[in-house]
mmCIF file of C-alpha atoms and ligand atoms in Angstrom:
data_model
loop_
_atom_site.group_PDB
_atom_site.id
_atom_site.type_symbol
_atom_site.label_atom_id
_atom_site.label_comp_id
_atom_site.label_asym_id
_atom_site.label_seq_id
_atom_site.Cartn_x
_atom_site.Cartn_y
_atom_site.Cartn_z
ATOM 1 C CA GLU A 1 108.213 119.151 89.679
ATOM 2 C CA GLU A 2 111.820 118.185 90.222
ATOM 3 C CA VAL A 3 112.675 115.492 92.758
ATOM 4 C CA ILE A 4 116.462 115.460 92.279
ATOM 5 C CA ARG A 5 118.748 118.406 91.560
ATOM 6 C CA VAL A 6 122.537 118.232 91.696
ATOM 7 C CA GLU A 7 124.812 121.182 91.090
ATOM 8 C CA ASP A 8 128.501 120.890 90.259
ATOM 9 C CA LEU A 9 128.772 117.651 92.218
ATOM 10 C CA THR A 10 132.292 116.295 92.755
ATOM 11 C CA LYS A 11 133.616 113.238 94.567
ATOM 12 C CA VAL A 12 137.282 112.654 95.328
ATOM 13 C CA TYR A 13 138.421 109.423 96.967
ATOM 14 C CA GLY A 14 141.715 109.584 98.859
ATOM 15 C CA ARG A 15 144.032 112.559 98.803
ATOM 16 C CA GLY A 16 147.300 113.878 97.444
ATOM 17 C CA GLU A 17 149.079 111.677 94.916
ATOM 18 C CA ALA A 18 146.525 108.896 95.438
ATOM 19 C CA ALA A 19 143.417 111.053 94.902
ATOM 20 C CA VAL A 20 140.834 109.611 92.514
ATOM 21 C CA HIS A 21 138.401 112.101 90.985
ATOM 22 C CA ALA A 22 135.325 109.896 90.613
ATOM 23 C CA LEU A 23 132.965 112.816 89.831
ATOM 24 C CA ARG A 24 134.223 116.053 88.293
ATOM 25 C CA GLY A 25 131.233 118.368 88.286
ATOM 26 C CA VAL A 26 127.816 116.903 87.533
ATOM 27 C CA THR A 27 124.841 119.256 87.191
ATOM 28 C CA LEU A 28 121.375 117.934 86.327
ATOM 29 C CA THR A 29 117.767 117.636 87.456
ATOM 30 C CA ILE A 30 115.393 114.693 87.439
ATOM 31 C CA ALA A 31 111.656 115.354 87.436
ATOM 32 C CA ARG A 32 109.156 113.391 89.494
ATOM 33 C CA GLY A 33 107.936 110.454 87.419
ATOM 34 C CA GLU A 34 110.951 110.348 85.105
ATOM 35 C CA PHE A 35 112.715 107.111 84.126
ATOM 36 C CA VAL A 36 116.434 107.826 83.643
ATOM 37 C CA ALA A 37 119.213 105.423 82.639
ATOM 38 C CA ILE A 38 122.904 106.002 83.317
ATOM 39 C CA MET A 39 125.478 104.459 81.002
ATOM 40 C CA GLY A 40 129.227 104.826 80.555
ATOM 41 C CA PRO A 41 132.459 102.864 80.696
ATOM 42 C CA SER A 42 133.699 101.184 83.860
ATOM 43 C CA GLY A 43 135.243 103.757 86.201
ATOM 44 C CA SER A 44 133.298 106.706 84.741
ATOM 45 C CA GLY A 45 131.564 107.447 88.064
ATOM 46 C CA LYS A 46 128.157 105.800 87.631
ATOM 47 C CA SER A 47 128.163 103.859 90.921
ATOM 48 C CA THR A 48 129.553 106.827 92.810
ATOM 49 C CA PHE A 49 126.787 109.039 91.422
ATOM 50 C CA LEU A 50 124.092 106.512 92.366
ATOM 51 C CA SER A 51 125.585 106.157 95.884
ATOM 52 C CA ILE A 52 125.389 109.909 96.357
ATOM 53 C CA LEU A 53 121.797 110.047 95.044
ATOM 54 C CA GLY A 54 120.979 107.244 97.515
ATOM 55 C CA CYS A 55 122.629 109.150 100.391
ATOM 56 C CA LEU A 56 125.010 106.233 100.922
ATOM 57 C CA GLU A 57 127.912 108.608 100.332
ATOM 58 C CA ARG A 58 128.345 112.355 100.545
ATOM 59 C CA PRO A 59 129.776 114.462 97.738
ATOM 60 C CA THR A 60 133.157 116.140 98.214
ATOM 61 C CA SER A 61 131.702 119.416 96.922
ATOM 62 C CA GLY A 62 128.613 120.671 95.152
ATOM 63 C CA LYS A 63 124.941 120.557 96.066
ATOM 64 C CA TYR A 64 122.343 117.809 96.168
ATOM 65 C CA TYR A 65 118.695 118.753 96.662
ATOM 66 C CA PHE A 66 116.153 115.991 97.204
ATOM 67 C CA ALA A 67 112.532 117.160 96.838
ATOM 68 C CA GLY A 68 113.786 120.700 97.377
ATOM 69 C CA ARG A 69 115.711 119.823 100.524
ATOM 70 C CA ASP A 70 119.460 120.487 100.714
ATOM 71 C CA THR A 71 120.885 117.078 101.670
ATOM 72 C CA THR A 72 124.402 118.425 102.174
ATOM 73 C CA SER A 73 123.177 120.170 105.326
ATOM 74 C CA LEU A 74 121.638 116.985 106.822
ATOM 75 C CA ASP A 75 123.434 115.063 109.597
ATOM 76 C CA GLU A 76 123.878 111.269 109.478
ATOM 77 C CA GLU A 77 120.493 110.683 111.084
ATOM 78 C CA GLY A 78 118.760 112.978 108.610
ATOM 79 C CA LEU A 79 120.444 111.228 105.695
ATOM 80 C CA ALA A 80 119.495 107.792 107.044
ATOM 81 C CA GLU A 81 115.886 108.876 107.392
ATOM 82 C CA LEU A 82 115.792 110.188 103.823
ATOM 83 C CA ARG A 83 117.391 106.952 102.610
ATOM 84 C CA ASN A 84 114.962 104.707 104.508
ATOM 85 C CA ARG A 85 111.749 106.570 103.706
ATOM 86 C CA GLN A 86 112.208 108.209 100.337
ATOM 87 C CA ILE A 87 114.537 105.912 98.407
ATOM 88 C CA GLY A 88 114.176 102.296 97.277
ATOM 89 C CA PHE A 89 117.290 100.388 96.213
ATOM 90 C CA VAL A 90 117.541 97.543 93.711
ATOM 91 C CA PHE A 91 120.952 95.898 93.272
ATOM 92 C CA GLN A 92 122.513 93.587 90.733
ATOM 93 C CA ALA A 93 122.966 90.881 93.393
ATOM 94 C CA PHE A 94 119.387 91.026 94.817
ATOM 95 C CA ASN A 95 120.725 91.126 98.433
ATOM 96 C CA LEU A 96 117.889 89.038 99.924
ATOM 97 C CA LEU A 97 118.062 87.155 103.233
ATOM 98 C CA PRO A 98 118.133 83.453 102.269
ATOM 99 C CA ARG A 99 116.583 82.072 105.465
ATOM 100 C CA PHE A 100 113.608 84.437 105.496
ATOM 101 C CA ASP A 101 110.503 83.831 103.387
ATOM 102 C CA LEU A 102 109.554 86.411 100.757
ATOM 103 C CA VAL A 103 107.032 88.213 102.971
ATOM 104 C CA ARG A 104 109.618 88.671 105.717
ATOM 105 C CA ASN A 105 112.243 89.855 103.227
ATOM 106 C CA VAL A 106 109.872 92.455 101.842
ATOM 107 C CA GLU A 107 108.535 93.697 105.185
ATOM 108 C CA LEU A 108 112.037 94.366 106.526
ATOM 109 C CA PRO A 109 112.178 98.065 105.536
ATOM 110 C CA LEU A 110 108.863 98.542 107.380
ATOM 111 C CA ILE A 111 110.314 97.139 110.595
ATOM 112 C CA TYR A 112 112.877 99.952 110.483
ATOM 113 C CA ALA A 113 110.009 102.356 109.850
ATOM 114 C CA GLY A 114 108.320 101.068 113.030
ATOM 115 C CA LEU A 115 105.081 99.819 111.437
ATOM 116 C CA PRO A 116 102.892 97.328 113.376
ATOM 117 C CA ARG A 117 103.175 93.694 112.305
ATOM 118 C CA ARG A 118 99.748 93.350 110.706
ATOM 119 C CA GLU A 119 100.164 96.431 108.571
ATOM 120 C CA ARG A 120 103.635 95.263 107.549
ATOM 121 C CA ARG A 121 102.305 91.911 106.414
ATOM 122 C CA GLN A 122 99.457 93.481 104.470
ATOM 123 C CA LYS A 123 101.766 95.866 102.625
ATOM 124 C CA ALA A 124 104.385 93.177 101.937
ATOM 125 C CA VAL A 125 101.774 90.807 100.522
ATOM 126 C CA ALA A 126 100.257 93.596 98.384
ATOM 127 C CA VAL A 127 103.583 94.538 96.754
ATOM 128 C CA LEU A 128 104.546 90.897 96.238
ATOM 129 C CA GLU A 129 101.233 90.447 94.436
ATOM 130 C CA ARG A 130 101.977 93.612 92.449
ATOM 131 C CA VAL A 131 105.254 92.142 91.115
ATOM 132 C CA GLY A 132 103.593 88.825 90.249
ATOM 133 C CA LEU A 133 104.687 86.716 93.226
ATOM 134 C CA GLY A 134 101.389 86.295 95.048
ATOM 135 C CA HIS A 135 101.771 82.532 94.685
ATOM 136 C CA ARG A 136 105.256 82.428 96.252
ATOM 137 C CA LEU A 137 104.734 84.390 99.478
ATOM 138 C CA TYR A 138 106.182 81.805 101.871
ATOM 139 C CA ASN A 139 108.982 80.467 99.662
ATOM 140 C CA LYS A 140 112.588 81.284 100.477
ATOM 141 C CA PRO A 141 114.929 83.076 98.050
ATOM 142 C CA PRO A 142 117.177 80.059 97.297
ATOM 143 C CA ASN A 143 114.099 78.150 96.077
ATOM 144 C CA ILE A 144 112.987 80.658 93.440
ATOM 145 C CA SER A 145 114.563 81.749 90.130
ATOM 146 C CA GLY A 146 116.901 84.733 89.642
ATOM 147 C CA GLY A 147 114.176 86.731 87.899
ATOM 148 C CA GLU A 148 111.796 86.028 90.779
ATOM 149 C CA GLN A 149 114.479 87.049 93.285
ATOM 150 C CA GLN A 150 114.888 90.365 91.496
ATOM 151 C CA ARG A 151 111.088 90.841 91.652
ATOM 152 C CA VAL A 152 111.282 90.300 95.419
ATOM 153 C CA ALA A 153 114.043 92.928 95.614
ATOM 154 C CA ILE A 154 111.842 95.318 93.613
ATOM 155 C CA ALA A 155 108.903 94.599 95.951
ATOM 156 C CA ARG A 156 111.170 95.354 98.928
ATOM 157 C CA ALA A 157 112.214 98.630 97.281
ATOM 158 C CA LEU A 158 108.539 99.580 96.711
ATOM 159 C CA VAL A 159 107.083 98.641 100.080
ATOM 160 C CA THR A 160 107.879 101.980 101.763
ATOM 161 C CA ASP A 161 106.314 103.820 98.804
ATOM 162 C CA PRO A 162 109.528 105.788 98.155
ATOM 163 C CA ALA A 163 109.747 108.896 95.964
ATOM 164 C CA VAL A 164 112.611 107.404 93.934
ATOM 165 C CA ILE A 165 113.812 103.921 92.966
ATOM 166 C CA LEU A 166 117.570 103.602 92.378
ATOM 167 C CA ALA A 167 118.698 100.492 90.509
ATOM 168 C CA ASP A 168 122.341 99.478 89.949
ATOM 169 C CA GLU A 169 122.607 97.004 87.040
ATOM 170 C CA PRO A 170 119.268 95.372 87.944
ATOM 171 C CA THR A 171 119.514 92.936 85.017
ATOM 172 C CA GLY A 172 123.252 92.261 85.358
ATOM 173 C CA ASN A 173 122.798 88.803 86.920
ATOM 174 C CA LEU A 174 119.899 87.710 84.709
ATOM 175 C CA ASP A 175 119.690 86.070 81.293
ATOM 176 C CA ARG A 176 118.435 88.355 78.508
ATOM 177 C CA ARG A 177 114.846 87.168 78.428
ATOM 178 C CA THR A 178 114.478 87.504 82.204
ATOM 179 C CA GLY A 179 116.223 90.883 82.042
ATOM 180 C CA PHE A 180 113.624 92.171 79.585
ATOM 181 C CA GLU A 181 110.821 90.853 81.829
ATOM 182 C CA ILE A 182 112.270 92.852 84.713
ATOM 183 C CA MET A 183 112.420 95.910 82.421
ATOM 184 C CA ARG A 184 108.756 95.464 81.528
ATOM 185 C CA LEU A 185 108.015 95.609 85.257
ATOM 186 C CA PHE A 186 110.119 98.798 85.612
ATOM 187 C CA LYS A 187 108.250 100.287 82.654
ATOM 188 C CA GLU A 188 104.905 99.560 84.327
ATOM 189 C CA LEU A 189 106.114 101.121 87.577
ATOM 190 C CA HIS A 190 107.202 104.163 85.582
ATOM 191 C CA GLU A 191 103.769 104.332 83.932
ATOM 192 C CA GLU A 192 102.256 104.249 87.424
ATOM 193 C CA GLY A 193 104.199 107.440 88.161
ATOM 194 C CA ARG A 194 107.348 106.146 89.874
ATOM 195 C CA THR A 195 110.676 107.925 89.464
ATOM 196 C CA ILE A 196 113.427 105.491 88.467
ATOM 197 C CA VAL A 197 117.174 106.012 88.054
ATOM 198 C CA MET A 198 118.978 102.955 86.722
ATOM 199 C CA VAL A 199 122.629 102.214 85.917
ATOM 200 C CA THR A 200 123.177 99.723 83.111
ATOM 201 C CA HIS A 201 125.886 98.624 80.690
ATOM 202 C CA ASP A 202 123.327 97.298 78.229
ATOM 203 C CA PRO A 203 122.087 99.743 75.523
ATOM 204 C CA GLU A 204 118.917 97.704 74.919
ATOM 205 C CA ILE A 205 118.075 97.788 78.618
ATOM 206 C CA ALA A 206 118.763 101.547 78.730
ATOM 207 C CA ARG A 207 116.183 102.112 75.995
ATOM 208 C CA TYR A 208 113.384 101.312 78.451
ATOM 209 C CA ALA A 209 114.172 104.690 80.062
ATOM 210 C CA GLN A 210 113.031 108.075 78.709
ATOM 211 C CA ARG A 211 116.406 109.708 79.021
ATOM 212 C CA ILE A 212 119.941 108.290 78.960
ATOM 213 C CA LEU A 213 122.834 110.076 80.671
ATOM 214 C CA HIS A 214 126.184 109.017 79.219
ATOM 215 C CA PHE A 215 128.942 109.332 81.824
ATOM 216 C CA LEU A 216 132.613 109.732 80.887
ATOM 217 C CA ASP A 217 135.494 110.555 83.248
ATOM 218 C CA GLY A 218 133.228 111.671 86.079
ATOM 219 C CA LYS A 219 131.008 113.918 83.957
ATOM 220 C CA VAL A 220 127.844 113.677 81.909
ATOM 221 C CA GLU A 221 129.354 113.663 78.445
ATOM 222 C CA ARG A 222 125.979 113.722 76.694
ATOM 223 C CA GLU A 223 122.268 113.193 77.222
ATOM 224 C CA GLU A 224 119.996 111.268 74.947
ATOM 225 C CA ARG A 225 116.193 111.303 74.696
ATOM 226 C CA VAL A 226 114.726 107.898 73.932
ATOM 227 C CA GLU A 227 111.984 107.962 71.283
HETATM 228 P P1 ADP B 301 131.568 103.075 87.536
HETATM 229 O O1 ADP B 301 130.404 102.747 88.385
HETATM 230 O O2 ADP B 301 131.233 103.941 86.355
HETATM 231 O O3 ADP B 301 132.362 101.878 87.149
HETATM 232 P P2 ADP B 301 132.712 104.109 89.965
HETATM 233 O O4 ADP B 301 131.830 105.209 90.443
HETATM 234 O O5 ADP B 301 132.591 102.782 90.613
HETATM 235 O O6 ADP B 301 132.561 104.016 88.380
HETATM 236 O O7 ADP B 301 134.224 104.573 90.083
HETATM 237 C C1 ADP B 301 134.721 105.834 89.599
HETATM 238 C C2 ADP B 301 136.162 105.930 90.003
HETATM 239 O O8 ADP B 301 136.260 106.059 91.407
HETATM 240 C C3 ADP B 301 137.001 104.696 89.627
HETATM 241 O O9 ADP B 301 138.295 105.142 89.321
HETATM 242 C C4 ADP B 301 136.991 103.897 90.931
HETATM 243 O O10 ADP B 301 138.133 103.071 91.029
HETATM 244 C C5 ADP B 301 136.989 105.004 91.964
HETATM 245 N N1 ADP B 301 136.336 104.622 93.232
HETATM 246 C C6 ADP B 301 135.044 104.277 93.386
HETATM 247 N N2 ADP B 301 134.771 104.013 94.683
HETATM 248 C C7 ADP B 301 135.931 104.192 95.355
HETATM 249 C C8 ADP B 301 136.316 104.093 96.716
HETATM 250 N N3 ADP B 301 135.421 103.734 97.656
HETATM 251 N N4 ADP B 301 137.604 104.347 97.039
HETATM 252 C C9 ADP B 301 138.482 104.721 96.101
HETATM 253 N N5 ADP B 301 138.198 104.848 94.797
HETATM 254 C C10 ADP B 301 136.934 104.596 94.429
HETATM 255 P P1 ADP B 302 130.375 98.673 89.247
HETATM 256 O O1 ADP B 302 130.488 97.240 88.843
HETATM 257 O O2 ADP B 302 128.971 99.112 89.551
HETATM 258 O O3 ADP B 302 131.108 99.617 88.354
HETATM 259 P P2 ADP B 302 132.606 98.823 90.993
HETATM 260 O O4 ADP B 302 133.185 97.479 90.802
HETATM 261 O O5 ADP B 302 133.197 100.019 90.320
HETATM 262 O O6 ADP B 302 131.051 98.770 90.693
HETATM 263 O O7 ADP B 302 132.548 99.153 92.543
HETATM 264 C C1 ADP B 302 131.956 98.292 93.475
HETATM 265 C C2 ADP B 302 132.160 98.888 94.870
HETATM 266 O O8 ADP B 302 133.557 99.030 95.136
HETATM 267 C C3 ADP B 302 131.563 100.287 95.014
HETATM 268 O O9 ADP B 302 130.983 100.401 96.307
HETATM 269 C C4 ADP B 302 132.722 101.219 94.870
HETATM 270 O O10 ADP B 302 132.531 102.404 95.650
HETATM 271 C C5 ADP B 302 133.878 100.400 95.418
HETATM 272 N N1 ADP B 302 135.125 100.703 94.708
HETATM 273 C C6 ADP B 302 135.296 100.818 93.379
HETATM 274 N N2 ADP B 302 136.568 101.124 93.053
HETATM 275 C C7 ADP B 302 137.220 101.176 94.247
HETATM 276 C C8 ADP B 302 138.566 101.454 94.600
HETATM 277 N N3 ADP B 302 139.510 101.738 93.681
HETATM 278 N N4 ADP B 302 138.900 101.409 95.902
HETATM 279 C C9 ADP B 302 137.970 101.152 96.818
HETATM 280 N N5 ADP B 302 136.675 100.884 96.557
HETATM 281 C C10 ADP B 302 136.307 100.908 95.286
#
């Protein structure tokens, strides 16, 4: 079953002389439960592609189907709903709220979803336990390590039980050992059936995925199966 399908996707920033062709026709599908890595040189369109998959940006042309639904026909509200309910984001810079404890950071997406407080707490605590932070629930982000902060961000991405996790350089701010620990967590989530799409510059990190898409000049130049 495919969860993502894009057809001849293009993205042009600006117009006329100043136009930048960030994506020049990307066609691919991602099956439910797949773990896909995206690699490629700086400026090859990786972030733009991830932003479109995350419904943060719209393509200039082409089609994007999410779970069979044509996203290009959705209005802003429809896109926001898809983004909030079906997609979990993990960023290089963690993007946690420093004054809120870990439980409050993780329950935030559920506030937008309108869940009652008790249910929110229960779910936030459960996912924090899942990522190995059951003993840190009421700490604040500045008082935990970078690897722990990224685990909190992963817990926040998981708490709405999204169909897809999108990760942009999730190990980019971590030392190598901590980066591999985070990848072991991604691998477990994949083995539990999650769909993960991750951008990385690091070939060793990419090898945790099943499939690597190599971007070049706004296109998928080649695809690699990881043994
Ligand atoms: P990557 O993530 O592979 O480094 P990006 O998707 O960030 O590539 O960028 C692809 C191209 O699009 C680059 O030339 C970049 O400068 C350009 N670009 C990306 N975002 C914008 C934007 N918001 N406005 C104008 N140009 C952009
Ligand atoms: P990455 O490190 O993932 O490649 P970039 O540094 O390319 O990310 O881009 C970071 C952010 O800046 C993205 O949101 C991207 O859309 C935006 N951006 C990139 N290039 C440009 C540009 N030339 N003009 C405006 N915004 C840009």
